[in-house]
Amino acid sequence: MGQLKSKGISLENLSLNFEEVHQGLSGAEAVEEANRCLYCYDAPCIKACPTDIDIPKFIKKIASGNLKGSATTIMSSNPVGATCARVCPTEELCEGACVLNHSTKPIVIGDLQRFATDWAIRNEQLLFKPGERNGKKIAVVGGGPAGLSAARELARFGYDVTIFEAEEKAGGLDTYGIVSFRLPQEISYWEVEQVEKMDVEIRTNTKVGEDISYEELKNNYDSIVLAIGMGSVPVLGIEGENLEGIHDAIEFVKSTKSGEITQELIGKKVVVVGAGNTAIDAATCSVRKGASNVKIVYRRTANEMTAYDFEYDFAKQDGVEFNWLTQPIRITGDDSGKVSELTCVKMELGEPGSDGRRRPVPVEGSDFTIEADAIIKAIGQTRHLSLIEHFGLEHEGGVVKVNPESRQTSNPDVYSCGDVIFGKGKGDAMVVTAAQQGKEAALAIHKRLSPAPTATA
Amino acid sequence: MADLRLNLAGIESPNPFWLASAPPTNSGYQVQRAFEAGWGGAVWKTLGDPILNVTSRFAGVSYNGQNMAGFNNIELITDRPLEVNLKEIYETKKRFPNHAIIASLMVEPSQEKWHEIVKRVEEVGVDGLELNFGCPHGMAERGMGAASGQVPELVEKQTMWVKEAAETPVIVKLTPNITDITFTAEAAVQGGADAVSMINTINSLAGVDLDTWDTVPNVAGKGAHGGYCGPAVKPIALNMVAECARHPKINVPISGMGGVSSWREAVEFMLMGATGVQVCTAAMHHGFSIVEDMKDGLNNYLDEKGISSVMDIVGKSVEKYSDWGNLDLNHQIVAKINNDVCINCNKCHIACEDTSHQCIDMLVDENGNDILRVREEDCVGCNLCSIVCPVDGAIEMIDYDNGQPPMTWNERQSAIGAAPSCDVKLVK
Ligand SMILES: Cc1cc2nc3c(=O)[nH]c(=O)nc-3n(C[C@H](O)[C@H](O)[C@H](O)COP(=O)(O)OP(=O)(O)OC[C@H]3O[C@@H](n4cnc5c(N)ncnc54)[C@H](O)[C@@H]3O)c2cc1C
Ligand SMILES: Cc1cc2nc3c(=O)[nH]c(=O)nc-3n(C[C@H](O)[C@H](O)[C@H](O)COP(=O)(O)O)c2cc1C
Ligand code: SF4
Ligand code: SF4
Ligand code: SF4
């Protein structure tokens, strides 16, 4: 992600601002970089990849010109490998583990992964075939990365898989959540299509719990994978929260990925509350929608924020202002019921809390106001509690409890993976872990339903 | 999924990638690991009277930061007792009955010695024999390896001796340290060889240390010539394979080697007439797992070309390889520079200006941009500029219609009534 170039923001054509920022490697760059990889034995980069992609192997295949083989190596370990090439925090994962960190500079593994998967996308390659049908049926609830990954693996094992997806398109947050200037929708669509071509049926616009019940699934399928992710952003719990101009960050980003980019933020002042990945995405989206000033307010400091360094740098390059140790306490509106001001209090860090991070405490009398035409809430995500309870699964505050290896829930017929099992204080929810958990759930189901596992191409 | 199975003079293997006789095939442990990793065959490290080795033995030649662009060694044949090797060959063959195991052999040039060793290795179940007439150092001093491999009569006679005793196919491995390899290849065929393999290593000295003035490598301050292999030798090896493949009297299959590092070189060797390839340096650089991409890349290549069996590409380019006298003197190409892609390093200009035909002009276009333009009428189509150019697609060599009908040197000579080729043989 070192090569991000913030383009000038166009106010005439907002959709230009949402084009992918990071150019892929050219053929010459990719080959040069691929040849720089040492092809380590027992390579640490592989271990640092949550989906265990055989990195030296796929890189060697780029060097030898076997791009189909390269893409197959990647996608075989990671059914959303094209997305991950763009959105993985690689410096924390594979690239951070590259041995060349200790001698020259690490291999740009993510960019090489993108080069190979882009080739497969451009050349309309079909990389996998479904396994021979074994007559067993699996329902996958949720078509995000976790569900897609489980479905792809199950189809390879020979199961008849149906994905139930509430939205109009599958892909989950890859399709609707991660900003298009980092992850264009075509990439997510291609991955969905790869899964569909494995004879997986994807029933979109179908919300489990409303359009189809748990009982129906239970009666018609041999196992169920619950991969519904998380919900919307919770309420701030402060005065003025229902005024016009207050947005949920996830809905806000989603609106930039569904249809035209709207003009209402041009020249406006935007305040984003929170400093995680979603907050950064909401802030940079606001800049790209033409806002004249974008501020992030966060009650802790840069050290505690969960956004990655590259995201922080990216936001700064986009001109986003960061207000640390700042806690919103009240939103004020104008006469027409629109947001006009956010009142905040200054904070200081006290004793560490249960998650190990120092707890912020308010500094008395430090109230101040920030002018705001729009406020975007990005303080985490709620849980799909009612559906989890409809399934009757054990959970902890909406985090479904699973066996850490098999991903089996308290109901032996139901497995769960992805954000829906992501607990607090466990780093960041990532596409790549969702994909890995999907694979694990699929393998566990396979072991349970077909005692002699046989993987196929 | 293309069929990668190979048949070389009756020796079958699941794919065309064999390990060459060298350190990677020194023991049963290694060859079994190699077969597990996916190699189709292995030519065991040359058997013979065990020898003493020196340390150090190897030197790598780095080129612009690329390790092992070439590789140099002063290692000899196996240093393990024959009985041990035979036992391990037997065990390995038993565990991997479908993989090819070829015994590489080198003994003194005596009929009796050859008969004896052939009998012993065939008893343990090898699929074929490879006669090592190629090691350029150490053994040559004792009248073996390259010393006998450089004399066509000795090649023929020893091959004949081996054929008297052998029941499995006999491959004769040739040394490149000879002016024209087709002479010794032809001698091997005369002697009854079922196949020839090439190339063994090329006489070399990897380097000299600028501070100590010692040779690289050296043994306690003294050096001796070694054998060169690895990516740097590929063009030499490829030519030798091609020359043999197109030679009317060398009508046996060829096992090609010398600088094969990926499936791409394997395809090149096979197109140029090799029935399968052998690999040493690339395995020594990266380990046995590199064979995975060799097979996968080859398979994807064949699939993409719609070719169902790898055997179908063997020799497909041989007819395109000929003598200089058969090239069309009137065919003309010229360089064309694409200024949209050019990054203005001016390397093409200076290469042409200083060392070729002074026909690339440095100009300024109507918008004040620096551009380069080839004066086509002066361009001799040598390719130099396109070779030095660092950017893909900036220089294209395009056909230039000079209006003249095709005419080769040989046609021209016969037209003017001269001998088609001069009596003094052209250097090939
Ligand atoms: C703004 C934002 C930016 C992010 N950026 C990154 C990043 O850069 N890198 C990274 O690795 N991760 C990032 N993440 C995290 C990542 O997107 C998630 O961890 C990942 O998508 C989780 O996958 P999942 O399949 O578990 O859930 P989701 O992607 O949320 O998919 C769940 C799916 O289930 C469907 N669903 C829900 N309920 C039902 C129901 N009742 N019936 C049927 N279907 C239902 C949903 O419509 C959705 O399609 C980001 C997240 C957000 C919100
Ligand atoms: C260290 C070393 C030892 C070798 N020993 C033998 C040998 O014992 N017998 C033999 O026939 N060739 C021997 N060779 C030559 C190889 O078999 C092979 O012909 C040569 O290395 C070219 O292939 P490459 O470019 O893939 O390395 C040796 C090569 C190396 C590098
Ligand atoms: S650690 Fe780095 S150099 Fe080694 S294989 Fe992985 S990417 Fe290549
Ligand atoms: S590679 Fe092994 S045998 Fe050779 S010098 Fe190093 S440690 Fe010794
Ligand atoms: S060598 Fe290539 S890049 Fe350099 S000036 Fe010539 S055409 Fe341009």
CSV table of N, CA and C in Angstrom, one decimal, chain B residues 17-144:
chain,number,residue,atom,x,y,z
B,17,PHE,N,10.4,-34.3,-16.6
B,17,PHE,CA,11.4,-33.6,-15.8
B,17,PHE,C,12.2,-34.6,-15.0
B,18,TRP,N,13.5,-34.7,-15.3
B,18,TRP,CA,14.4,-35.6,-14.6
B,18,TRP,C,15.5,-34.8,-13.9
B,19,LEU,N,15.9,-35.3,-12.8
B,19,LEU,CA,17.1,-34.7,-12.1
B,19,LEU,C,18.3,-35.3,-12.8
B,20,ALA,N,19.2,-34.4,-13.2
B,20,ALA,CA,20.5,-34.8,-13.8
B,20,ALA,C,21.4,-35.4,-12.8
B,21,SER,N,22.3,-36.2,-13.3
B,21,SER,CA,23.3,-36.9,-12.4
B,21,SER,C,24.2,-35.8,-11.8
B,22,ALA,N,24.1,-35.6,-10.5
B,22,ALA,CA,24.7,-34.5,-9.8
B,22,ALA,C,24.4,-34.6,-8.3
B,23,PRO,N,24.8,-33.7,-7.5
B,23,PRO,CA,24.5,-33.8,-6.1
B,23,PRO,C,23.1,-34.1,-5.7
B,24,PRO,N,22.1,-33.5,-6.4
B,24,PRO,CA,20.7,-33.8,-6.0
B,24,PRO,C,20.3,-35.3,-6.1
B,25,THR,N,21.1,-36.1,-6.8
B,25,THR,CA,20.8,-37.5,-7.0
B,25,THR,C,21.8,-38.4,-6.3
B,26,ASN,N,22.4,-37.9,-5.3
B,26,ASN,CA,23.5,-38.5,-4.7
B,26,ASN,C,23.2,-39.8,-3.9
B,27,SER,N,21.9,-39.8,-3.4
B,27,SER,CA,21.5,-40.9,-2.4
B,27,SER,C,20.1,-41.3,-2.6
B,28,GLY,N,19.7,-42.4,-2.0
B,28,GLY,CA,18.3,-42.8,-2.1
B,28,GLY,C,17.4,-41.9,-1.3
B,29,TYR,N,17.9,-41.4,-0.2
B,29,TYR,CA,17.1,-40.4,0.5
B,29,TYR,C,16.7,-39.2,-0.4
B,30,GLN,N,17.7,-38.7,-1.1
B,30,GLN,CA,17.4,-37.5,-1.9
B,30,GLN,C,16.5,-37.8,-3.1
B,31,VAL,N,16.8,-38.9,-3.8
B,31,VAL,CA,16.0,-39.3,-5.0
B,31,VAL,C,14.6,-39.6,-4.6
B,32,GLN,N,14.4,-40.2,-3.4
B,32,GLN,CA,13.0,-40.5,-2.9
B,32,GLN,C,12.3,-39.2,-2.6
B,33,ARG,N,13.0,-38.3,-2.0
B,33,ARG,CA,12.4,-36.9,-1.7
B,33,ARG,C,12.0,-36.3,-3.0
B,34,ALA,N,12.9,-36.4,-4.0
B,34,ALA,CA,12.6,-35.8,-5.3
B,34,ALA,C,11.4,-36.4,-5.9
B,35,PHE,N,11.2,-37.7,-5.9
B,35,PHE,CA,10.1,-38.3,-6.5
B,35,PHE,C,8.8,-37.9,-5.7
B,36,GLU,N,8.9,-37.8,-4.4
B,36,GLU,CA,7.8,-37.3,-3.7
B,36,GLU,C,7.4,-35.9,-4.1
B,37,ALA,N,8.4,-35.1,-4.4
B,37,ALA,CA,8.1,-33.7,-4.8
B,37,ALA,C,7.5,-33.7,-6.2
B,38,GLY,N,7.7,-34.8,-7.0
B,38,GLY,CA,7.1,-34.8,-8.3
B,38,GLY,C,8.0,-34.9,-9.5
B,39,TRP,N,9.3,-35.1,-9.3
B,39,TRP,CA,10.2,-35.3,-10.4
B,39,TRP,C,9.8,-36.7,-11.1
B,40,GLY,N,9.9,-36.7,-12.4
B,40,GLY,CA,9.6,-37.8,-13.2
B,40,GLY,C,10.6,-38.9,-13.2
B,41,GLY,N,11.9,-38.5,-13.1
B,41,GLY,CA,13.0,-39.4,-13.2
B,41,GLY,C,14.2,-38.9,-12.6
B,42,ALA,N,15.2,-39.7,-12.4
B,42,ALA,CA,16.5,-39.2,-11.8
B,42,ALA,C,17.6,-40.0,-12.4
B,43,VAL,N,18.6,-39.3,-12.8
B,43,VAL,CA,19.9,-40.0,-13.3
B,43,VAL,C,20.8,-39.9,-12.0
B,44,TRP,N,21.0,-41.1,-11.5
B,44,TRP,CA,21.8,-41.2,-10.3
B,44,TRP,C,23.2,-40.6,-10.4
B,45,LYS,N,23.6,-40.0,-9.4
B,45,LYS,CA,25.0,-39.4,-9.4
B,45,LYS,C,26.0,-40.5,-9.9
B,46,THR,N,26.8,-40.1,-10.8
B,46,THR,CA,27.7,-41.0,-11.5
B,46,THR,C,28.4,-42.1,-10.7
B,47,LEU,N,28.2,-43.3,-11.0
B,47,LEU,CA,28.8,-44.4,-10.3
B,47,LEU,C,30.1,-44.8,-10.9
B,48,GLY,N,31.0,-45.3,-10.2
B,48,GLY,CA,32.3,-45.7,-10.7
B,48,GLY,C,33.1,-46.0,-9.5
B,49,ASP,N,34.4,-46.1,-9.7
B,49,ASP,CA,35.3,-46.3,-8.5
B,49,ASP,C,35.2,-45.1,-7.7
B,50,PRO,N,34.8,-45.2,-6.4
B,50,PRO,CA,34.6,-44.0,-5.6
B,50,PRO,C,35.9,-43.2,-5.5
B,51,ILE,N,35.7,-41.9,-5.5
B,51,ILE,CA,36.8,-41.0,-5.5
B,51,ILE,C,36.9,-40.2,-4.3
B,52,LEU,N,37.9,-39.3,-4.2
B,52,LEU,CA,38.0,-38.4,-3.1
B,52,LEU,C,37.6,-37.0,-3.7
B,53,ASN,N,36.9,-36.3,-2.9
B,53,ASN,CA,36.6,-34.9,-3.3
B,53,ASN,C,37.4,-33.9,-2.5
B,54,VAL,N,37.3,-32.7,-3.0
B,54,VAL,CA,38.0,-31.6,-2.2
B,54,VAL,C,36.9,-30.7,-1.6
B,55,THR,N,37.3,-29.8,-0.7
B,55,THR,CA,36.4,-28.7,-0.3
B,55,THR,C,37.3,-27.4,-0.5
B,56,SER,N,36.8,-26.4,-0.9
B,56,SER,CA,35.4,-26.2,-1.4
B,56,SER,C,35.2,-26.8,-2.8
B,57,ARG,N,34.0,-26.7,-3.3
B,57,ARG,CA,33.7,-27.4,-4.6
B,57,ARG,C,33.0,-26.5,-5.6
B,58,PHE,N,32.2,-25.6,-5.1
B,58,PHE,CA,31.3,-24.8,-6.0
B,58,PHE,C,31.6,-23.4,-6.0
B,59,ALA,N,31.2,-22.7,-7.0
B,59,ALA,CA,31.2,-21.2,-7.0
B,59,ALA,C,30.0,-20.8,-7.9
B,60,GLY,N,29.4,-19.8,-7.4
B,60,GLY,CA,28.2,-19.2,-8.1
B,60,GLY,C,28.7,-18.0,-8.8
B,61,VAL,N,28.1,-17.7,-10.0
B,61,VAL,CA,28.4,-16.5,-10.7
B,61,VAL,C,27.1,-15.6,-10.6
B,62,SER,N,27.2,-14.5,-9.9
B,62,SER,CA,26.1,-13.6,-9.8
B,62,SER,C,26.2,-12.6,-10.9
B,63,TYR,N,25.1,-12.2,-11.4
B,63,TYR,CA,25.1,-11.2,-12.4
B,63,TYR,C,24.1,-10.1,-12.1
B,64,ASN,N,24.6,-8.9,-11.8
B,64,ASN,CA,23.8,-7.8,-11.4
B,64,ASN,C,22.8,-8.2,-10.3
B,65,GLY,N,23.4,-8.8,-9.3
B,65,GLY,CA,22.6,-9.1,-8.1
B,65,GLY,C,21.8,-10.4,-8.2
B,66,GLN,N,21.8,-11.0,-9.3
B,66,GLN,CA,21.0,-12.3,-9.4
B,66,GLN,C,22.0,-13.4,-9.1
B,67,ASN,N,21.7,-14.1,-7.9
B,67,ASN,CA,22.5,-15.2,-7.5
B,67,ASN,C,22.5,-16.4,-8.5
B,68,MET,N,23.5,-17.1,-8.7
B,68,MET,CA,23.6,-18.3,-9.5
B,68,MET,C,23.0,-18.1,-10.9
B,69,ALA,N,23.4,-17.1,-11.5
B,69,ALA,CA,23.1,-16.9,-13.0
B,69,ALA,C,23.9,-18.0,-13.7
B,70,GLY,N,25.1,-18.3,-13.1
B,70,GLY,CA,25.9,-19.5,-13.6
B,70,GLY,C,26.4,-20.2,-12.4
B,71,PHE,N,26.8,-21.4,-12.6
B,71,PHE,CA,27.3,-22.2,-11.4
B,71,PHE,C,28.4,-23.1,-11.9
B,72,ASN,N,29.5,-23.1,-11.0
B,72,ASN,CA,30.7,-23.7,-11.4
B,72,ASN,C,31.1,-24.8,-10.3
B,73,ASN,N,31.5,-26.0,-10.8
B,73,ASN,CA,31.9,-26.9,-9.7
B,73,ASN,C,33.2,-27.7,-10.1
B,74,ILE,N,33.8,-28.1,-9.0
B,74,ILE,CA,35.0,-29.0,-9.2
B,74,ILE,C,34.8,-30.3,-8.5
B,75,GLU,N,33.5,-30.7,-8.4
B,75,GLU,CA,33.2,-31.9,-7.8
B,75,GLU,C,33.4,-33.1,-8.7
B,76,LEU,N,33.7,-34.3,-8.2
B,76,LEU,CA,33.9,-35.4,-9.1
B,76,LEU,C,32.6,-36.3,-9.0
B,77,ILE,N,32.8,-37.6,-9.4
B,77,ILE,CA,31.7,-38.5,-9.4
B,77,ILE,C,31.4,-38.9,-8.0
B,78,THR,N,30.6,-39.9,-7.8
B,78,THR,CA,30.1,-40.3,-6.5
B,78,THR,C,31.3,-40.6,-5.6
B,79,ASP,N,31.2,-40.2,-4.3
B,79,ASP,CA,32.3,-40.6,-3.4
B,79,ASP,C,31.8,-41.6,-2.4
B,80,ARG,N,30.7,-42.3,-2.8
B,80,ARG,CA,30.1,-43.4,-1.9
B,80,ARG,C,30.4,-44.7,-2.5
B,81,PRO,N,30.5,-45.7,-1.7
B,81,PRO,CA,30.8,-47.1,-2.3
B,81,PRO,C,29.7,-47.6,-3.2
B,82,LEU,N,30.1,-48.3,-4.2
B,82,LEU,CA,29.1,-48.8,-5.2
B,82,LEU,C,28.0,-49.6,-4.6
B,83,GLU,N,28.4,-50.5,-3.6
B,83,GLU,CA,27.4,-51.4,-3.0
B,83,GLU,C,26.3,-50.5,-2.3
B,84,VAL,N,26.6,-49.4,-1.7
B,84,VAL,CA,25.7,-48.6,-1.0
B,84,VAL,C,24.7,-48.0,-2.0
B,85,ASN,N,25.3,-47.4,-3.1
B,85,ASN,CA,24.5,-46.8,-4.1
B,85,ASN,C,23.5,-47.9,-4.7
B,86,LEU,N,24.0,-49.1,-5.0
B,86,LEU,CA,23.2,-50.1,-5.6
B,86,LEU,C,22.0,-50.5,-4.7
B,87,LYS,N,22.3,-50.6,-3.4
B,87,LYS,CA,21.3,-51.0,-2.5
B,87,LYS,C,20.2,-49.9,-2.5
B,88,GLU,N,20.6,-48.6,-2.5
B,88,GLU,CA,19.6,-47.5,-2.4
B,88,GLU,C,18.9,-47.4,-3.7
B,89,ILE,N,19.5,-47.7,-4.8
B,89,ILE,CA,18.8,-47.7,-6.1
B,89,ILE,C,17.7,-48.7,-6.1
B,90,TYR,N,18.1,-49.9,-5.6
B,90,TYR,CA,17.1,-51.0,-5.5
B,90,TYR,C,15.9,-50.6,-4.7
B,91,GLU,N,16.2,-50.0,-3.5
B,91,GLU,CA,15.1,-49.6,-2.6
B,91,GLU,C,14.2,-48.5,-3.2
B,92,THR,N,14.9,-47.6,-3.8
B,92,THR,CA,14.2,-46.4,-4.4
B,92,THR,C,13.2,-46.9,-5.5
B,93,LYS,N,13.8,-47.8,-6.4
B,93,LYS,CA,13.0,-48.3,-7.5
B,93,LYS,C,11.8,-49.1,-7.0
B,94,LYS,N,12.0,-49.8,-5.9
B,94,LYS,CA,10.9,-50.6,-5.3
B,94,LYS,C,9.8,-49.7,-4.8
B,95,ARG,N,10.2,-48.6,-4.2
B,95,ARG,CA,9.2,-47.7,-3.7
B,95,ARG,C,8.5,-46.9,-4.8
B,96,PHE,N,9.2,-46.6,-5.9
B,96,PHE,CA,8.7,-45.8,-7.0
B,96,PHE,C,8.9,-46.5,-8.3
B,97,PRO,N,8.1,-47.6,-8.5
B,97,PRO,CA,8.3,-48.4,-9.7
B,97,PRO,C,8.0,-47.6,-11.0
B,98,ASN,N,7.1,-46.6,-10.9
B,98,ASN,CA,6.8,-45.9,-12.2
B,98,ASN,C,7.7,-44.7,-12.5
B,99,HIS,N,8.6,-44.4,-11.6
B,99,HIS,CA,9.5,-43.3,-11.9
B,99,HIS,C,10.8,-43.9,-12.6
B,100,ALA,N,11.4,-43.1,-13.4
B,100,ALA,CA,12.6,-43.6,-14.1
B,100,ALA,C,13.8,-43.4,-13.3
B,101,ILE,N,14.6,-44.4,-13.1
B,101,ILE,CA,15.9,-44.3,-12.5
B,101,ILE,C,16.9,-44.8,-13.5
B,102,ILE,N,17.8,-43.9,-13.8
B,102,ILE,CA,18.9,-44.2,-14.8
B,102,ILE,C,20.2,-44.1,-14.0
B,103,ALA,N,21.0,-45.1,-14.2
B,103,ALA,CA,22.3,-45.2,-13.6
B,103,ALA,C,23.3,-44.5,-14.5
B,104,SER,N,24.0,-43.5,-13.9
B,104,SER,CA,25.1,-42.8,-14.7
B,104,SER,C,26.4,-43.6,-14.3
B,105,LEU,N,27.1,-43.8,-15.4
B,105,LEU,CA,28.3,-44.7,-15.2
B,105,LEU,C,29.6,-44.0,-15.7
B,106,MET,N,30.6,-44.3,-15.1
B,106,MET,CA,31.9,-43.9,-15.6
B,106,MET,C,33.0,-44.8,-15.1
B,107,VAL,N,33.6,-45.5,-16.0
B,107,VAL,CA,34.8,-46.4,-15.6
B,107,VAL,C,35.9,-46.2,-16.6
B,108,GLU,N,37.0,-46.8,-16.3
B,108,GLU,CA,38.2,-46.8,-17.2
B,108,GLU,C,37.8,-47.3,-18.5
B,109,PRO,N,38.4,-46.8,-19.6
B,109,PRO,CA,38.0,-47.3,-20.9
B,109,PRO,C,38.5,-48.8,-21.1
B,110,SER,N,37.9,-49.7,-20.5
B,110,SER,CA,38.2,-51.1,-20.7
B,110,SER,C,36.9,-51.9,-20.8
B,111,GLN,N,36.9,-52.8,-21.8
B,111,GLN,CA,35.7,-53.6,-22.1
B,111,GLN,C,35.2,-54.3,-20.8
B,112,GLU,N,36.1,-54.9,-20.2
B,112,GLU,CA,35.8,-55.7,-19.0
B,112,GLU,C,35.1,-54.9,-17.9
B,113,LYS,N,35.7,-53.7,-17.6
B,113,LYS,CA,35.2,-52.9,-16.6
B,113,LYS,C,33.8,-52.4,-16.9
B,114,TRP,N,33.5,-52.1,-18.2
B,114,TRP,CA,32.2,-51.7,-18.6
B,114,TRP,C,31.2,-52.8,-18.4
B,115,HIS,N,31.6,-54.0,-18.9
B,115,HIS,CA,30.7,-55.1,-18.8
B,115,HIS,C,30.3,-55.4,-17.3
B,116,GLU,N,31.3,-55.3,-16.5
B,116,GLU,CA,31.1,-55.6,-15.1
B,116,GLU,C,30.1,-54.6,-14.4
B,117,ILE,N,30.3,-53.3,-14.7
B,117,ILE,CA,29.4,-52.3,-14.0
B,117,ILE,C,28.0,-52.4,-14.6
B,118,VAL,N,27.9,-52.6,-15.9
B,118,VAL,CA,26.6,-52.6,-16.5
B,118,VAL,C,25.8,-53.7,-15.8
B,119,LYS,N,26.4,-54.9,-15.7
B,119,LYS,CA,25.7,-56.0,-15.1
B,119,LYS,C,25.3,-55.7,-13.7
B,120,ARG,N,26.1,-55.1,-12.9
B,120,ARG,CA,25.8,-54.9,-11.5
B,120,ARG,C,24.6,-53.9,-11.4
B,121,VAL,N,24.6,-52.8,-12.2
B,121,VAL,CA,23.5,-51.9,-12.0
B,121,VAL,C,22.2,-52.4,-12.6
B,122,GLU,N,22.3,-53.1,-13.6
B,122,GLU,CA,21.1,-53.7,-14.2
B,122,GLU,C,20.4,-54.7,-13.2
B,123,GLU,N,21.3,-55.4,-12.5
B,123,GLU,CA,20.7,-56.3,-11.5
B,123,GLU,C,19.8,-55.7,-10.5
B,124,VAL,N,20.1,-54.4,-10.1
B,124,VAL,CA,19.2,-53.8,-9.1
B,124,VAL,C,18.0,-53.1,-9.7
B,125,GLY,N,17.8,-53.2,-11.0
B,125,GLY,CA,16.6,-52.8,-11.6
B,125,GLY,C,16.5,-51.4,-12.1
B,126,VAL,N,17.6,-50.8,-12.6
B,126,VAL,CA,17.5,-49.5,-13.2
B,126,VAL,C,16.8,-49.6,-14.6
B,127,ASP,N,16.2,-48.4,-15.0
B,127,ASP,CA,15.4,-48.4,-16.2
B,127,ASP,C,16.3,-48.1,-17.4
B,128,GLY,N,17.5,-47.6,-17.2
B,128,GLY,CA,18.4,-47.3,-18.3
B,128,GLY,C,19.8,-46.9,-17.7
B,129,LEU,N,20.7,-46.7,-18.7
B,129,LEU,CA,22.1,-46.3,-18.3
B,129,LEU,C,22.4,-45.0,-19.0
B,130,GLU,N,23.2,-44.2,-18.3
B,130,GLU,CA,23.7,-43.0,-19.0
B,130,GLU,C,25.3,-43.1,-18.8
B,131,LEU,N,25.9,-43.1,-19.9
B,131,LEU,CA,27.4,-43.1,-19.9
B,131,LEU,C,27.9,-41.7,-19.8
B,132,ASN,N,28.7,-41.5,-18.7
B,132,ASN,CA,29.2,-40.1,-18.5
B,132,ASN,C,30.5,-40.0,-19.2
B,133,PHE,N,30.4,-39.4,-20.4
B,133,PHE,CA,31.7,-39.1,-21.1
B,133,PHE,C,31.9,-37.6,-21.1
B,134,GLY,N,31.5,-37.0,-19.9
B,134,GLY,CA,31.5,-35.6,-20.0
B,134,GLY,C,32.1,-34.8,-18.9
B,135,CYS,N,32.4,-35.4,-17.7
B,135,CYS,CA,32.9,-34.5,-16.6
B,135,CYS,C,34.2,-33.9,-17.1
B,136,PRO,N,34.3,-32.6,-17.0
B,136,PRO,CA,35.5,-31.9,-17.5
B,136,PRO,C,36.7,-31.9,-16.6
B,137,HIS,N,36.6,-32.4,-15.4
B,137,HIS,CA,37.7,-32.2,-14.5
B,137,HIS,C,37.9,-33.5,-13.6
B,138,GLY,N,39.0,-33.6,-13.1
B,138,GLY,CA,39.3,-34.7,-12.1
B,138,GLY,C,39.3,-36.1,-12.8
B,139,MET,N,38.2,-36.5,-13.4
B,139,MET,CA,38.1,-37.8,-14.0
B,139,MET,C,38.9,-37.8,-15.3
B,140,ALA,N,38.8,-36.6,-16.0
B,140,ALA,CA,39.5,-36.5,-17.3
B,140,ALA,C,41.0,-36.8,-17.2
B,141,GLU,N,41.5,-36.3,-16.0
B,141,GLU,CA,43.0,-36.5,-15.8
B,141,GLU,C,43.3,-38.0,-15.8
B,142,ARG,N,42.3,-38.8,-15.5
B,142,ARG,CA,42.5,-40.3,-15.4
B,142,ARG,C,42.0,-41.0,-16.6
B,143,GLY,N,41.8,-40.2,-17.7
B,143,GLY,CA,41.4,-40.8,-19.0
B,143,GLY,C,40.0,-41.2,-19.1
B,144,MET,N,39.2,-40.6,-18.1
B,144,MET,CA,37.7,-40.9,-18.2
B,144,MET,C,37.0,-39.6,-18.4
